[in-house]
Coordinates of C-alpha atoms in Angstrom, one line a residue:
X182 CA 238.5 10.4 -14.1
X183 CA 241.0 8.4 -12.9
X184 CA 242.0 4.5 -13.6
X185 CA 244.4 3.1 -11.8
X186 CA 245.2 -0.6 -11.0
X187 CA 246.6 -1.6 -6.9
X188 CA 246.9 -5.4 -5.7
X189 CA 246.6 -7.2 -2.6
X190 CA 246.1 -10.8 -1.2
X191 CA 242.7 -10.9 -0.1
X192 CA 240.0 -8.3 -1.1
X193 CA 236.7 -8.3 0.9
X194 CA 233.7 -6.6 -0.7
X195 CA 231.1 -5.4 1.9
X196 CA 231.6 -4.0 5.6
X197 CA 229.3 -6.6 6.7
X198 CA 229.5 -8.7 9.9
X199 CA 230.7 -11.3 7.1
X200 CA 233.4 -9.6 5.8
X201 CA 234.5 -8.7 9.4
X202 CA 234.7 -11.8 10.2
X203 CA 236.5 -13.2 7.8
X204 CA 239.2 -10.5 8.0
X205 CA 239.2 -11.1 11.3
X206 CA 240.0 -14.5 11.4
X207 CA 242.7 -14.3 8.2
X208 CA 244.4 -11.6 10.5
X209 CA 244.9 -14.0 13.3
X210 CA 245.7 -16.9 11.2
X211 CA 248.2 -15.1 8.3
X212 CA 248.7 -11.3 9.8
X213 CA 251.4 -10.7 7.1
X214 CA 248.6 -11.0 4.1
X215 CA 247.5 -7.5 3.1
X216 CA 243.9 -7.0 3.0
X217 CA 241.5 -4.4 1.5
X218 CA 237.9 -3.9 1.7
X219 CA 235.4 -2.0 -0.2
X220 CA 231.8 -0.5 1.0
X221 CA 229.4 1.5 -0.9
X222 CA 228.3 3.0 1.9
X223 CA 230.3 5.4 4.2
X224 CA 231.0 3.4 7.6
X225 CA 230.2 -0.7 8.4
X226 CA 227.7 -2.1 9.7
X227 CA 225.1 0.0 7.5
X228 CA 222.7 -2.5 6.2
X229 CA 221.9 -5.3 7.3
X230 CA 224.4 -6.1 10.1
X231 CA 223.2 -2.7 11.3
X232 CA 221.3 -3.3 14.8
X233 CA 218.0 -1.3 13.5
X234 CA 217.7 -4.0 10.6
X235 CA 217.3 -6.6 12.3
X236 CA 216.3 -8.6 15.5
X237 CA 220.0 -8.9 17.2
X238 CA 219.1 -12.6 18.4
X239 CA 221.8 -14.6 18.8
X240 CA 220.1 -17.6 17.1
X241 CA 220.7 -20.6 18.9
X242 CA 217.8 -22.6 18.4
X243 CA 216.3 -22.1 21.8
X244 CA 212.9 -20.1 21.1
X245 CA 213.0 -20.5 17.0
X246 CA 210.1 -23.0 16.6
X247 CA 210.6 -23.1 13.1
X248 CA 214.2 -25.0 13.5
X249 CA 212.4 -28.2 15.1
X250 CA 209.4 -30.1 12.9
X251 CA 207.6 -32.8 13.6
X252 CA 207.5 -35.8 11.6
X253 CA 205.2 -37.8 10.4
X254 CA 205.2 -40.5 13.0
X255 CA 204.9 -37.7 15.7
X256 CA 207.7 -37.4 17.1
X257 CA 210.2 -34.4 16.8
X258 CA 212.9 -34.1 14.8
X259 CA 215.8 -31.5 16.4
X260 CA 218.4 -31.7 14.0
X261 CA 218.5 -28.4 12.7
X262 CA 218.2 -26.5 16.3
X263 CA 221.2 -28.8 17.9
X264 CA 223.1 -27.7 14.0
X265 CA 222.2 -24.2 14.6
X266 CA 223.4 -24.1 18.3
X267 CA 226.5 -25.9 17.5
X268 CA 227.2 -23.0 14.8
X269 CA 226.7 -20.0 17.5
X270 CA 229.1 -22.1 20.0
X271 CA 231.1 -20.9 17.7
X272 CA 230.6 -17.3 17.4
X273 CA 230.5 -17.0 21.1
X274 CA 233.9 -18.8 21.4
X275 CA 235.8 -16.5 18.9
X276 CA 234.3 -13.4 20.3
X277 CA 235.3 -14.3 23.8
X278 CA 239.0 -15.5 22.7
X279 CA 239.0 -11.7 21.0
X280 CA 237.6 -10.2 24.5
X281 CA 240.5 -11.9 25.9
X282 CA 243.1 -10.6 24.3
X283 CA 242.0 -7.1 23.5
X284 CA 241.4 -7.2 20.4
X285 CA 237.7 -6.2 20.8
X286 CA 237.1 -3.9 24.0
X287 CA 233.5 -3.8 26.3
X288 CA 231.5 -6.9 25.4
X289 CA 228.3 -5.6 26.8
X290 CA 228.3 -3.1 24.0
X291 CA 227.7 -6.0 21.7
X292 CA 226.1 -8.8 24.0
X293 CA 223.5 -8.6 26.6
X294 CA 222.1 -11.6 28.6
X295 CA 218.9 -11.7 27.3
X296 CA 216.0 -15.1 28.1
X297 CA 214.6 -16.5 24.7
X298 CA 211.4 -17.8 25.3
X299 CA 208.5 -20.1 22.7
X300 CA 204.6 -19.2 22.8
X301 CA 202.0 -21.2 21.9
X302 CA 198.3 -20.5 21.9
X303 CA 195.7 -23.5 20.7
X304 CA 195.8 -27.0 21.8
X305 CA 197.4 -28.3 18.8
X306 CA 200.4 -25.9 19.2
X307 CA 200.9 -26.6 22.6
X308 CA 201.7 -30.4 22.1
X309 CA 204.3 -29.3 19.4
X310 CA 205.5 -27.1 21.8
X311 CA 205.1 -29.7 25.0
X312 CA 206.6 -32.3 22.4
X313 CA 209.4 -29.9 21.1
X314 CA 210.7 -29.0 24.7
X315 CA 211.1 -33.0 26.2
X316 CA 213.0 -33.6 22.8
X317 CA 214.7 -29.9 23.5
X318 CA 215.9 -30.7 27.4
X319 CA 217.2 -33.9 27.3
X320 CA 219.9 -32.8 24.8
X321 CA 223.5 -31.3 26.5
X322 CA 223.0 -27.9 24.4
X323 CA 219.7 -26.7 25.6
X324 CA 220.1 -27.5 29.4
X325 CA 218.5 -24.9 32.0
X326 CA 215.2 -25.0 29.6
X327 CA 211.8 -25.0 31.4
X328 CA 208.1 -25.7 30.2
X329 CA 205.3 -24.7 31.5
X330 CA 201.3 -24.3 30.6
X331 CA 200.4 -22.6 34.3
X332 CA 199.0 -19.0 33.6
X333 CA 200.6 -18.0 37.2
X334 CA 203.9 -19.5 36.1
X335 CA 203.6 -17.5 32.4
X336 CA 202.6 -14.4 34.0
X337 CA 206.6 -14.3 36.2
X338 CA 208.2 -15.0 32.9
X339 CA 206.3 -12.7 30.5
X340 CA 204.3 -10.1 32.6
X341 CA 203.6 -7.7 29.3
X342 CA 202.2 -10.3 27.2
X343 CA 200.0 -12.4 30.2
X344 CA 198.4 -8.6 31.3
X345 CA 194.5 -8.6 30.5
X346 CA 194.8 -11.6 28.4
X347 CA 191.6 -13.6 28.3
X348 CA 191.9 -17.3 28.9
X349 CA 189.7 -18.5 26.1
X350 CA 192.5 -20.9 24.9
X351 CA 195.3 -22.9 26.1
X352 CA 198.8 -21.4 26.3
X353 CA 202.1 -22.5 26.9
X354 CA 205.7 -21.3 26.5
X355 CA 209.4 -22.5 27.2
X356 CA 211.9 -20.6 28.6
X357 CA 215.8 -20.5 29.0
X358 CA 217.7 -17.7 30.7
X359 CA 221.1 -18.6 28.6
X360 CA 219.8 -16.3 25.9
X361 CA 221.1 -13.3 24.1
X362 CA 220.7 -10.0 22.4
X363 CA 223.8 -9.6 20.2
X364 CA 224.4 -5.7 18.1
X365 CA 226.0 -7.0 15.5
X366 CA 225.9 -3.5 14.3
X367 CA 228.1 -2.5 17.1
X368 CA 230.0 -5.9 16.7
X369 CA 231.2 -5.3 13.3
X370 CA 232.4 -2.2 14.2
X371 CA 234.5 -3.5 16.9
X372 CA 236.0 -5.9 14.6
X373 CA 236.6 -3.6 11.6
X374 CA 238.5 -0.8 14.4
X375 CA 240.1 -3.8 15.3
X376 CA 241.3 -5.2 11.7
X377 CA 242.2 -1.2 10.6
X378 CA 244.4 -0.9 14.1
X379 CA 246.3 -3.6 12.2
X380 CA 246.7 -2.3 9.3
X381 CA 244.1 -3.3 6.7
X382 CA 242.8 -0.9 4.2
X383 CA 239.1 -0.3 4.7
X384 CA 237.7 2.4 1.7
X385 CA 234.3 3.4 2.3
X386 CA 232.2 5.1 -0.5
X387 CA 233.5 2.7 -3.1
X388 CA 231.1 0.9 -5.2
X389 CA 232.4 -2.5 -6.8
X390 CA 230.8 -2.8 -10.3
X391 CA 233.1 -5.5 -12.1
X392 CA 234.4 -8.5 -11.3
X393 CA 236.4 -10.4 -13.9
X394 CA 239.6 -13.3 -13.9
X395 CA 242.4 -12.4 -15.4
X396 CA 245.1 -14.4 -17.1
X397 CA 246.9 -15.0 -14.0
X398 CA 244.3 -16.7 -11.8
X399 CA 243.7 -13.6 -9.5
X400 CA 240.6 -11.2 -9.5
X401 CA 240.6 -7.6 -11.0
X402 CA 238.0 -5.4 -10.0
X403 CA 236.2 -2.3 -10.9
X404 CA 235.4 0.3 -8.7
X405 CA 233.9 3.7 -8.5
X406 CA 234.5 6.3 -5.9
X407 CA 231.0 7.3 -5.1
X408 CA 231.8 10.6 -4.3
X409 CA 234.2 11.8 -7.1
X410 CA 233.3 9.5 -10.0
X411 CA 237.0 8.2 -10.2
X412 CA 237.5 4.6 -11.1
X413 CA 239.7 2.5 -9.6
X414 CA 240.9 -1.4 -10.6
X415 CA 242.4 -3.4 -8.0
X416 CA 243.5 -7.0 -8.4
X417 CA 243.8 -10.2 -5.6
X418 CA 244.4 -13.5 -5.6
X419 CA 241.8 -14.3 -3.6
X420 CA 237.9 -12.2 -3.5
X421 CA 235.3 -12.5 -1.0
X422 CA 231.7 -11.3 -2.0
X423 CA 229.8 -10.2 1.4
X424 CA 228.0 -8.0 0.2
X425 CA 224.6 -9.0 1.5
X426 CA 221.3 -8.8 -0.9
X427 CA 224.5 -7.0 -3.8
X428 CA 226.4 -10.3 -3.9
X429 CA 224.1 -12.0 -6.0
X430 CA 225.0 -9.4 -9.0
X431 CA 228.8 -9.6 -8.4
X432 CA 228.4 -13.3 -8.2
X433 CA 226.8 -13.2 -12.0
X434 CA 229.4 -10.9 -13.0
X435 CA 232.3 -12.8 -11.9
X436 CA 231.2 -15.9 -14.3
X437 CA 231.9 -19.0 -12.3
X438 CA 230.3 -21.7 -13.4
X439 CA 229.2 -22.4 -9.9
X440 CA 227.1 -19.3 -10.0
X441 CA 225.2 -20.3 -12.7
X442 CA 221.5 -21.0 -12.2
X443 CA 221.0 -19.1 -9.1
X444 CA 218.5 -16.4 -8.4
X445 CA 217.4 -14.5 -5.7
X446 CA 214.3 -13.1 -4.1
X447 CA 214.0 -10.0 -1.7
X448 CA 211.9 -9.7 1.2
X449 CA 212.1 -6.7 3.6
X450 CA 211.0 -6.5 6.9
X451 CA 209.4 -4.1 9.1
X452 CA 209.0 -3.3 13.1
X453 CA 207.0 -2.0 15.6
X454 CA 209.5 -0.5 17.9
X455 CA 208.6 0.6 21.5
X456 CA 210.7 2.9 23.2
X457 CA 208.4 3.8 26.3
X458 CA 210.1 3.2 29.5
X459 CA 207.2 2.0 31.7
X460 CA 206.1 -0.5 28.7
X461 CA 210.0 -1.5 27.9
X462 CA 210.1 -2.4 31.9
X463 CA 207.4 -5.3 31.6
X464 CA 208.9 -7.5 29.4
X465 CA 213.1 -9.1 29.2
X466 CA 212.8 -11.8 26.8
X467 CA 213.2 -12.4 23.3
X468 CA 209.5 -14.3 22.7
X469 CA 209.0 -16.5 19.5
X470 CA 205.7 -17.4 18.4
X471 CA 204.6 -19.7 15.3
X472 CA 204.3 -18.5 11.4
X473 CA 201.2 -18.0 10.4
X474 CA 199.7 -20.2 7.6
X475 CA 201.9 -19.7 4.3
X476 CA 204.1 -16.9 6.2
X477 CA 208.1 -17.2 4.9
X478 CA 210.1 -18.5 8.1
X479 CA 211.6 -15.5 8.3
X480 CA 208.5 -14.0 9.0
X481 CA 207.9 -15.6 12.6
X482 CA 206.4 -13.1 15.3
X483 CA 208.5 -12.2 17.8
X484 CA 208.5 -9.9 20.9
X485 CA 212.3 -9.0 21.3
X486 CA 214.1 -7.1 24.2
X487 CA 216.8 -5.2 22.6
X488 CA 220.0 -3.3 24.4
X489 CA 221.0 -0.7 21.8
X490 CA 223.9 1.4 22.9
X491 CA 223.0 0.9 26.2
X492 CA 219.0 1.3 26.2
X493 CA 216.3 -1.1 26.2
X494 CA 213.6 -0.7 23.4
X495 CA 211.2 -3.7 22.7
X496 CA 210.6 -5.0 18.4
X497 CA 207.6 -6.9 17.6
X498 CA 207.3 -8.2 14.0
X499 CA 209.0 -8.9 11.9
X500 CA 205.9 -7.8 9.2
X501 CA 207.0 -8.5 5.9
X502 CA 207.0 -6.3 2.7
X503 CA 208.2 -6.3 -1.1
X504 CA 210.3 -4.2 -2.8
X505 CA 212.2 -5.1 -6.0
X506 CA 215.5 -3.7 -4.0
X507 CA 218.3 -6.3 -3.1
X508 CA 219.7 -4.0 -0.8
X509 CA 217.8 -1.2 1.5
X510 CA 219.6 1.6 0.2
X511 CA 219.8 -0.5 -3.6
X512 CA 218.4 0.2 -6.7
X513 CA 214.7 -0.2 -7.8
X514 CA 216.4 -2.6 -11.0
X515 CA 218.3 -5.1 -8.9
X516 CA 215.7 -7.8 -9.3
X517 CA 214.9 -7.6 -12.8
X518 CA 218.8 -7.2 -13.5
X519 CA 219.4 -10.7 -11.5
X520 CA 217.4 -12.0 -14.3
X521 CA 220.1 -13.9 -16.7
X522 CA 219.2 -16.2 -19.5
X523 CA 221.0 -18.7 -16.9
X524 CA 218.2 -18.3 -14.2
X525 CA 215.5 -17.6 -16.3
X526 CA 214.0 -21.0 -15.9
X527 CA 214.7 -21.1 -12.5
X528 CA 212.8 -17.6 -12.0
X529 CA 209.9 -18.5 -13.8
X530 CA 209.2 -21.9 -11.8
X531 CA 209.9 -19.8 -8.6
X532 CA 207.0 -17.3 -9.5
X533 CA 204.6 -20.6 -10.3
X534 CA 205.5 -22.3 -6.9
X535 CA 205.0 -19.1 -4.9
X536 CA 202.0 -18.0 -5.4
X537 CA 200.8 -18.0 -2.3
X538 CA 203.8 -16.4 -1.3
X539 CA 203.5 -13.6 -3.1
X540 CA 200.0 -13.1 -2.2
X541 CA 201.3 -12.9 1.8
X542 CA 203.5 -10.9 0.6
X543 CA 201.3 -8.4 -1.0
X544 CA 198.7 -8.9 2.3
X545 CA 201.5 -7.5 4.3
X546 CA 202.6 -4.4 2.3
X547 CA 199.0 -3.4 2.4
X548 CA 198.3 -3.5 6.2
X549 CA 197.5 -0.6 7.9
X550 CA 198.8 0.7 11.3
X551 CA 195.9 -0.4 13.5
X552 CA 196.2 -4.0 11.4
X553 CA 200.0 -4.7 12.7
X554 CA 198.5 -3.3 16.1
X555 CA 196.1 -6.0 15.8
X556 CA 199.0 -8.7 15.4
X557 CA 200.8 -7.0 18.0
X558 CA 198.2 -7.5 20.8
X559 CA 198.3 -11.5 19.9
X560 CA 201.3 -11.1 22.0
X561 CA 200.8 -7.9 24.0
X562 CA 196.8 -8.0 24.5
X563 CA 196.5 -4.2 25.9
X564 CA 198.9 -2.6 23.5
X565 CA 198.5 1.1 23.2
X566 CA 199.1 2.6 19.5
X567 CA 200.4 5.5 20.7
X568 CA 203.3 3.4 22.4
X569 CA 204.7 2.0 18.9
X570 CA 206.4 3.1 16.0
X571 CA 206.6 2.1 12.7
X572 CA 210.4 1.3 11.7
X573 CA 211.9 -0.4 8.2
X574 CA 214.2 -3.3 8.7
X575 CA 216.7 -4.5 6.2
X576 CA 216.6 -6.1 3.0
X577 CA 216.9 -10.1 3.0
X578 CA 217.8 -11.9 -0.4
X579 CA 216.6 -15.6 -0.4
X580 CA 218.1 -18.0 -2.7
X581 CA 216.6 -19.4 -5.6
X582 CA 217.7 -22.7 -7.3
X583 CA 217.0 -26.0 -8.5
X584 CA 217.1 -28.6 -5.7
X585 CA 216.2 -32.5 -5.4
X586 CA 212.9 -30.6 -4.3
X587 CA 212.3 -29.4 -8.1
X588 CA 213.0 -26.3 -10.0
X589 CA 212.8 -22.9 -8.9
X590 CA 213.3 -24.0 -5.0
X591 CA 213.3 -21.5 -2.6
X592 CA 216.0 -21.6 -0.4
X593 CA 215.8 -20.4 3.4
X594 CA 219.3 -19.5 5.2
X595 CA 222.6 -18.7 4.2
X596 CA 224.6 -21.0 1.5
X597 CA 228.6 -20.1 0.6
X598 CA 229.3 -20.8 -3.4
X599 CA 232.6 -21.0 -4.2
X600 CA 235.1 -20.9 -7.3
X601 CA 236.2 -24.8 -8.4
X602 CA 239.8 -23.3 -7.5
X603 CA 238.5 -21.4 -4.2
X604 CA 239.6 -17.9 -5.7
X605 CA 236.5 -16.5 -4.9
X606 CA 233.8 -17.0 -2.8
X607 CA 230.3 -15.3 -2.0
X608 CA 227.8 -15.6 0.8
X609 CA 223.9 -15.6 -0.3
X610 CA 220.7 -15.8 1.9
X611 CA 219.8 -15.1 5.2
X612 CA 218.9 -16.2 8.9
X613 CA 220.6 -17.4 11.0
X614 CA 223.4 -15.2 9.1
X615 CA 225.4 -13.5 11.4
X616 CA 224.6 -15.2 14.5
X617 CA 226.6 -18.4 13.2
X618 CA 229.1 -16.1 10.7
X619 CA 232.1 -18.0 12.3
X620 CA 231.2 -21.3 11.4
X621 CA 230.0 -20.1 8.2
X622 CA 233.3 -18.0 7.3
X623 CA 235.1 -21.0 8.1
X624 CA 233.3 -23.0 5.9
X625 CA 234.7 -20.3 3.1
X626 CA 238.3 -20.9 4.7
X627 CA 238.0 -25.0 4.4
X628 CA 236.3 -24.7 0.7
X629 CA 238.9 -22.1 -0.7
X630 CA 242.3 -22.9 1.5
X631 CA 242.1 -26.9 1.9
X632 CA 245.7 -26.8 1.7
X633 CA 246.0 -25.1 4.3
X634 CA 243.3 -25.8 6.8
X635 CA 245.7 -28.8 8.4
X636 CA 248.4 -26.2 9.4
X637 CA 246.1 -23.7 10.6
X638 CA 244.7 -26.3 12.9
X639 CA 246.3 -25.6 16.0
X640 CA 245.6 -21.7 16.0
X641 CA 241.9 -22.0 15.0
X642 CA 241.7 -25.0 18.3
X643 CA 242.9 -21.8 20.1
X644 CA 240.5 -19.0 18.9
X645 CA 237.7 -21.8 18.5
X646 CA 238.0 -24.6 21.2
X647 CA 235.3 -26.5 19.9
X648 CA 236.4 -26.4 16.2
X649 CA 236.3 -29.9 14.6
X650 CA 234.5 -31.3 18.1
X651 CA 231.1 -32.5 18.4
X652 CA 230.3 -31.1 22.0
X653 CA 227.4 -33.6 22.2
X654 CA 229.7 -36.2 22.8
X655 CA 232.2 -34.1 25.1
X656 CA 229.2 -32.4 27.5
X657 CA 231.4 -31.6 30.3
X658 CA 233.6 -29.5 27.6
X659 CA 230.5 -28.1 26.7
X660 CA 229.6 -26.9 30.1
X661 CA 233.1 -25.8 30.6
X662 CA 233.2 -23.7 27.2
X663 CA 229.6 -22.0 28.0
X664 CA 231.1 -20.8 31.3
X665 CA 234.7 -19.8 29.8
X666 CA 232.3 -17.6 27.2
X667 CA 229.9 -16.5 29.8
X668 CA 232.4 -15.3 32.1
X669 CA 234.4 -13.4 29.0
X670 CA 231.7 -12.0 27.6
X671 CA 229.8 -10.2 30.8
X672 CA 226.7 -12.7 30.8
X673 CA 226.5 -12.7 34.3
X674 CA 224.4 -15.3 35.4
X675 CA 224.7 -18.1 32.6
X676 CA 227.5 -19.1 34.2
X677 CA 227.6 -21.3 37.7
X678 CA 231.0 -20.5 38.1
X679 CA 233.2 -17.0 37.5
X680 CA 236.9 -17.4 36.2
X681 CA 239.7 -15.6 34.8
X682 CA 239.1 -15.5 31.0
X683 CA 242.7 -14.7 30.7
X684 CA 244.1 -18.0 32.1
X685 CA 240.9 -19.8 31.1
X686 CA 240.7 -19.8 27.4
X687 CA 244.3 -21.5 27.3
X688 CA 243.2 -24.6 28.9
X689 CA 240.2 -25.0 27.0
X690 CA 241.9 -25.0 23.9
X691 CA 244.4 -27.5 25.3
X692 CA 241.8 -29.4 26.7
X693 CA 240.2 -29.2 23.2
X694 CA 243.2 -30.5 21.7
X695 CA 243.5 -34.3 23.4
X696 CA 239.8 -34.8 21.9

């Protein structure tokens, strides 16, 4: 067995879309920092960036019911769907500014121009939903949305679900063709052929199992070669923990006092996967329904077009499930190892507020085939069982903490915690995840390089028009940037007019930089 000890500036740990984004945007901002990143498994994009564990929308708030709520004076509050959209402006404006200058080839291999659409059945949820979409359409960011409650009308947007459906309740649904399907699967690859063209060292099959200070200030780690056995120890002066539901653990281990008191729960998720051409060719829309009653929000039904490596499949679900694993290919341990005399409290209240939860959850595992058929044909009424399959999404790791909401809270979405010193940094939760990992990893750039941030400025207004802008109050920007993207990206049809995304990303970012 070998031990021996190599440095670097910034170590990334998981081959994540997180970690690929990050590298991504340190490369464009200080190319000359060396950069090494370790994965357990043997190629990115394996778990849950990978397009088979998960839904590929590109969550912007547009079909996501669950991001709007009304309040108690009835009307409807849309602060977190106009945050959430912000956040994928974002995403969309670095990937196009990559597009444009070749650092990531073939967009449509990543992004497909894909409607995202809410249904409603009962008369109760169609004023929430009636209600949601006047609050929705008035606002810059969610123009081109329609409503309607017509059958005839519901039947051109969503001919699948509207076949053989009896009328025995109102419906209604919303609709807006600016939608995507994003593979961050095949995104994350992109990125990572992208950051090893120039020159970072990417080592697959390398499992991180330490993570201590040292006297210096930087970060030593420990690492095993999965393969041989051999241990290696490699120190940085800065660490970034992406690695999905296995941050948690190296979070612990690292000691900051910021980590204390935080645990995590894992939920998996499960589809029903169509792949039959004649079905597949009835329905082109990413369809959102409403939780049911005590459901996690993760757990909203949807009906999902998805363009996989060129082919169109259709996911319904996603039905959740239980297993002690923090990761899908993880240990059967990792949630009773999570379990620190620092959390224990926080564990223990968890378990007593969740209840109902956990007996979802265990509702869930326990369905049979012909029982998630019987879900299915909510939204599809004359679903045949023979057309669907059975497929195991990835792993999702909610946060656990004390809040102003009491102990033992339990946190849904993504959260970056960060050393005092910003030496470290490590991404927990899940959704919206990777469809606002931009915004996110630059949240980890602000919180760990402050110093920094003001001369680094002018290159991220050039990669990120929009960055430090509220677009709300600059709409015809807005409507400008959506186009630029469009246009870069191959979404034919979002935009009303075509330009050069060579020449057009430049004046954007000037344009950006008089605001």
């Amino acid at each position: 067995m070998s031990d021996r000890l190599t440095q670097t500036d910034v170590i990334l740990i998981g081959a994540g879309i997180m970690s690929a984004t990050l590298g991504s945007l340190l490369k464009e901002l200080v190319p000359e920092w060396t950069i090494t990143v370790y994965e357990r498994r043997g190629g990115a994009g394996e778990e849950s960036s990978n397009e088979w564990n998960n839904a590929g929308t590109g969550h912007s708030s547009l079909c996501e019911l669950n991001y709007t709520t009304e309040r108690p004076d009835g009307t409807m509050d849309i602060s977190k769907a106009v945050k959430v959209n912000e956040e994928f402006q974002y995403s969309r404006q670095y990937w196009s500014y990559l597009v444009n200058r070749k650092r990531i080839q073939n967009p449509r291999d990543f992004i497909a121009p894909v409607p995202h659409m809410s249904f409603v059945q009962g008369a109760e949820d169609v004023a929430f939903l009636k209600k949601r979409y006047e609050a929705l359409s008035r606002n810059p960011l969610f123009q081109g949305m329609e409503y309607s409650d017509d059958p005839s009308r519901l039947a051109e947007w969503m001919p699948l679900m509207m076949k053989d459906r009896t009328a025995d309740q109102p419906i209604a649904a919303t609709r807006i063709d600016a939608g995507t399907d994003v593979n961050f699967g095949a995104l994350t690859r992109m990125l990572f052929d992208d950051l090893q063209s120039q020159g970072v060292d990417i080592r697959y099959y390398r499992h991180v199992e330490d993570v201590k200070r040292t006297p210096d200030g930087s970060w030593e780690l420990k690492i095993r070669d999965t393969g041989s056995g051999a241990v290696e120890r490699h120190r940085a002066k800065f660490v970034f923990i992406g690695g999905g539901g296995g941050s948690l653990h190296l979070l612990q281990k690292s000691g900051i006092p910021e980590g204390k008191g935080i645990g995590g729960f894992p939920v998996s998720g499960l589809f029903m996967v169509c792949e039959r051409p004649e079905v597949v060719a009835q329905h082109r829309a990413k369809v959102y329904g409403k939780a049911a009653l005590g459901a996690p929000p993760m757990s909203v039904p949807h009906l999902d077009t998805r363009v996989i490596a060129g082919k169109e499949s259709l996911f319904f679900g996603p039905f959740a499930g239980f297993t002690p694993k923090f990761l899908k290919f993880g240990s059967m341990l990792d949630l009773i190892t999570s379990v620190k005399p620092g959390n224990l409290t926080t564990m223990l209240a968890a378990g007593a507020k969740n209840m109902g939860l956990t007996k979802y959850l265990i509702g869930q595992v326990l369905l049979s085939k012909e029982q998630r058929m019987e879900a299915l044909r909510e939204f599809v009424p004359n679903a045949k069982s023979d057309d669907w399959r059975l497929v195991v999404a990835g792993q999702r790791v909610q946060i656990i903490k004390d809040t102003a909401q009491g102990k033992g809270t339990l946190q849904f979405g993504t959260e970056v915690i960060s050393a005092a010193d910003g030496s470290i940094a490590a991404l927990l939760g899940a959704s919206p995840g990777a469809s606002t990992a931009v915004y996110v990893m630059l949240e980890v750039l602000r919180r760990c390089f402050p110093e920094r941030m003001e001369v680094w400025e002018p290159k991220l207004r050039e990669m990120i028009p929009a960055y430090g802008i509220s677009l709300l109050e600059h709409p015809e920007l807005l409507r400008e940037m959506q186009a630029a993207t469009a246009h870069s990206l191959g979404l034919a049809g979002e935009a009303s007019e075509a330009a050069d995304p060579a020449r057009e990303a430049v004046p954007l970012g000037k344009k950006a930089a008089t605001l």
